[in-house]
Amino acid sequence: MTQNQTMDDPTRRKTELKSFLFLAVVLAPALAVAIVGGLGFSIWIYQMFAGPPGPPV
């Protein structure tokens, strides 16, 4: 059998704070930039083949 290893309260609090800061400061903005950039890039590629939006000429 394995023993359950639990962190003491200050260590757990510090770990959770570091995890939250990483998610809030690094990962969320990076994902937002990647998603918006990817969408813009895909629209740009689509318009290269389909032409710009607007009424037909």
PDB file of C-alpha atoms in Angstrom:
ATOM      1  CA  MET A   1       0.000   0.000   0.000  1.00  0.00           C
ATOM      2  CA  THR A   2       1.109   3.544  -0.623  1.00  0.00           C
ATOM      3  CA  GLN A   3       0.874   6.328   1.882  1.00  0.00           C
ATOM      4  CA  ASN A   4      -1.048   9.461   1.053  1.00  0.00           C
ATOM      5  CA  GLN A   5       1.387  12.329   1.136  1.00  0.00           C
ATOM      6  CA  THR A   6      -0.227  15.639   2.006  1.00  0.00           C
ATOM      7  CA  MET A   7       1.448  19.003   2.014  1.00  0.00           C
ATOM      8  CA  ASP A   8       1.272  21.146   5.106  1.00  0.00           C
ATOM      9  CA  ASP A   9      -0.851  24.283   4.930  1.00  0.00           C
ATOM     10  CA  PRO A  10       1.847  26.932   4.187  1.00  0.00           C
ATOM     11  CA  THR A  11       3.441  24.795   1.466  1.00  0.00           C
ATOM     12  CA  ARG A  12       0.085  24.084  -0.148  1.00  0.00           C
ATOM     13  CA  ARG A  13      -0.880  27.767  -0.012  1.00  0.00           C
ATOM     14  CA  LYS A  14       2.402  28.779  -1.654  1.00  0.00           C
ATOM     15  CA  THR A  15       2.002  26.148  -4.368  1.00  0.00           C
ATOM     16  CA  GLU A  16      -1.570  27.223  -5.098  1.00  0.00           C
ATOM     17  CA  LEU A  17      -0.518  30.876  -5.272  1.00  0.00           C
ATOM     18  CA  LYS A  18       2.271  30.066  -7.743  1.00  0.00           C
ATOM     19  CA  SER A  19      -0.128  27.989  -9.834  1.00  0.00           C
ATOM     20  CA  PHE A  20      -2.730  30.753  -9.869  1.00  0.00           C
ATOM     21  CA  LEU A  21      -0.191  33.403 -10.827  1.00  0.00           C
ATOM     22  CA  PHE A  22       1.145  31.229 -13.643  1.00  0.00           C
ATOM     23  CA  LEU A  23      -2.370  30.626 -14.985  1.00  0.00           C
ATOM     24  CA  ALA A  24      -3.520  34.241 -14.621  1.00  0.00           C
ATOM     25  CA  VAL A  25      -0.356  36.063 -15.714  1.00  0.00           C
ATOM     26  CA  VAL A  26       1.212  33.709 -18.261  1.00  0.00           C
ATOM     27  CA  LEU A  27      -1.124  31.054 -19.594  1.00  0.00           C
ATOM     28  CA  ALA A  28      -4.414  32.986 -19.994  1.00  0.00           C
ATOM     29  CA  PRO A  29      -2.886  35.923 -21.947  1.00  0.00           C
ATOM     30  CA  ALA A  30      -0.783  33.561 -24.068  1.00  0.00           C
ATOM     31  CA  LEU A  31      -3.848  31.488 -24.955  1.00  0.00           C
ATOM     32  CA  ALA A  32      -5.854  34.621 -25.740  1.00  0.00           C
ATOM     33  CA  VAL A  33      -3.153  35.917 -28.090  1.00  0.00           C
ATOM     34  CA  ALA A  34      -2.776  32.505 -29.726  1.00  0.00           C
ATOM     35  CA  ILE A  35      -6.528  32.084 -30.280  1.00  0.00           C
ATOM     36  CA  VAL A  36      -7.077  35.589 -31.652  1.00  0.00           C
ATOM     37  CA  GLY A  37      -3.934  35.367 -33.775  1.00  0.00           C
ATOM     38  CA  GLY A  38      -4.911  31.950 -35.096  1.00  0.00           C
ATOM     39  CA  LEU A  39      -8.385  33.160 -36.001  1.00  0.00           C
ATOM     40  CA  GLY A  40      -7.003  36.227 -37.761  1.00  0.00           C
ATOM     41  CA  PHE A  41      -4.466  34.115 -39.629  1.00  0.00           C
ATOM     42  CA  SER A  42      -7.130  31.639 -40.754  1.00  0.00           C
ATOM     43  CA  ILE A  43      -9.382  34.461 -41.985  1.00  0.00           C
ATOM     44  CA  TRP A  44      -6.443  36.000 -43.844  1.00  0.00           C
ATOM     45  CA  ILE A  45      -5.632  32.678 -45.546  1.00  0.00           C
ATOM     46  CA  TYR A  46      -9.317  32.158 -46.411  1.00  0.00           C
ATOM     47  CA  GLN A  47      -9.532  35.612 -48.004  1.00  0.00           C
ATOM     48  CA  MET A  48      -6.457  34.870 -50.121  1.00  0.00           C
ATOM     49  CA  PHE A  49      -8.468  32.144 -51.867  1.00  0.00           C
ATOM     50  CA  ALA A  50     -12.063  33.424 -51.624  1.00  0.00           C
ATOM     51  CA  GLY A  51     -11.398  37.131 -52.131  1.00  0.00           C
ATOM     52  CA  PRO A  52     -12.240  40.002 -49.808  1.00  0.00           C
ATOM     53  CA  PRO A  53     -15.765  40.373 -48.414  1.00  0.00           C
ATOM     54  CA  GLY A  54     -18.168  42.676 -50.157  1.00  0.00           C
ATOM     55  CA  PRO A  55     -20.659  42.753 -53.007  1.00  0.00           C
ATOM     56  CA  PRO A  56     -19.742  40.805 -56.129  1.00  0.00           C
ATOM     57  CA  VAL A  57     -18.226  42.899 -58.874  1.00  0.00           C
TER      58      VAL A  57
END
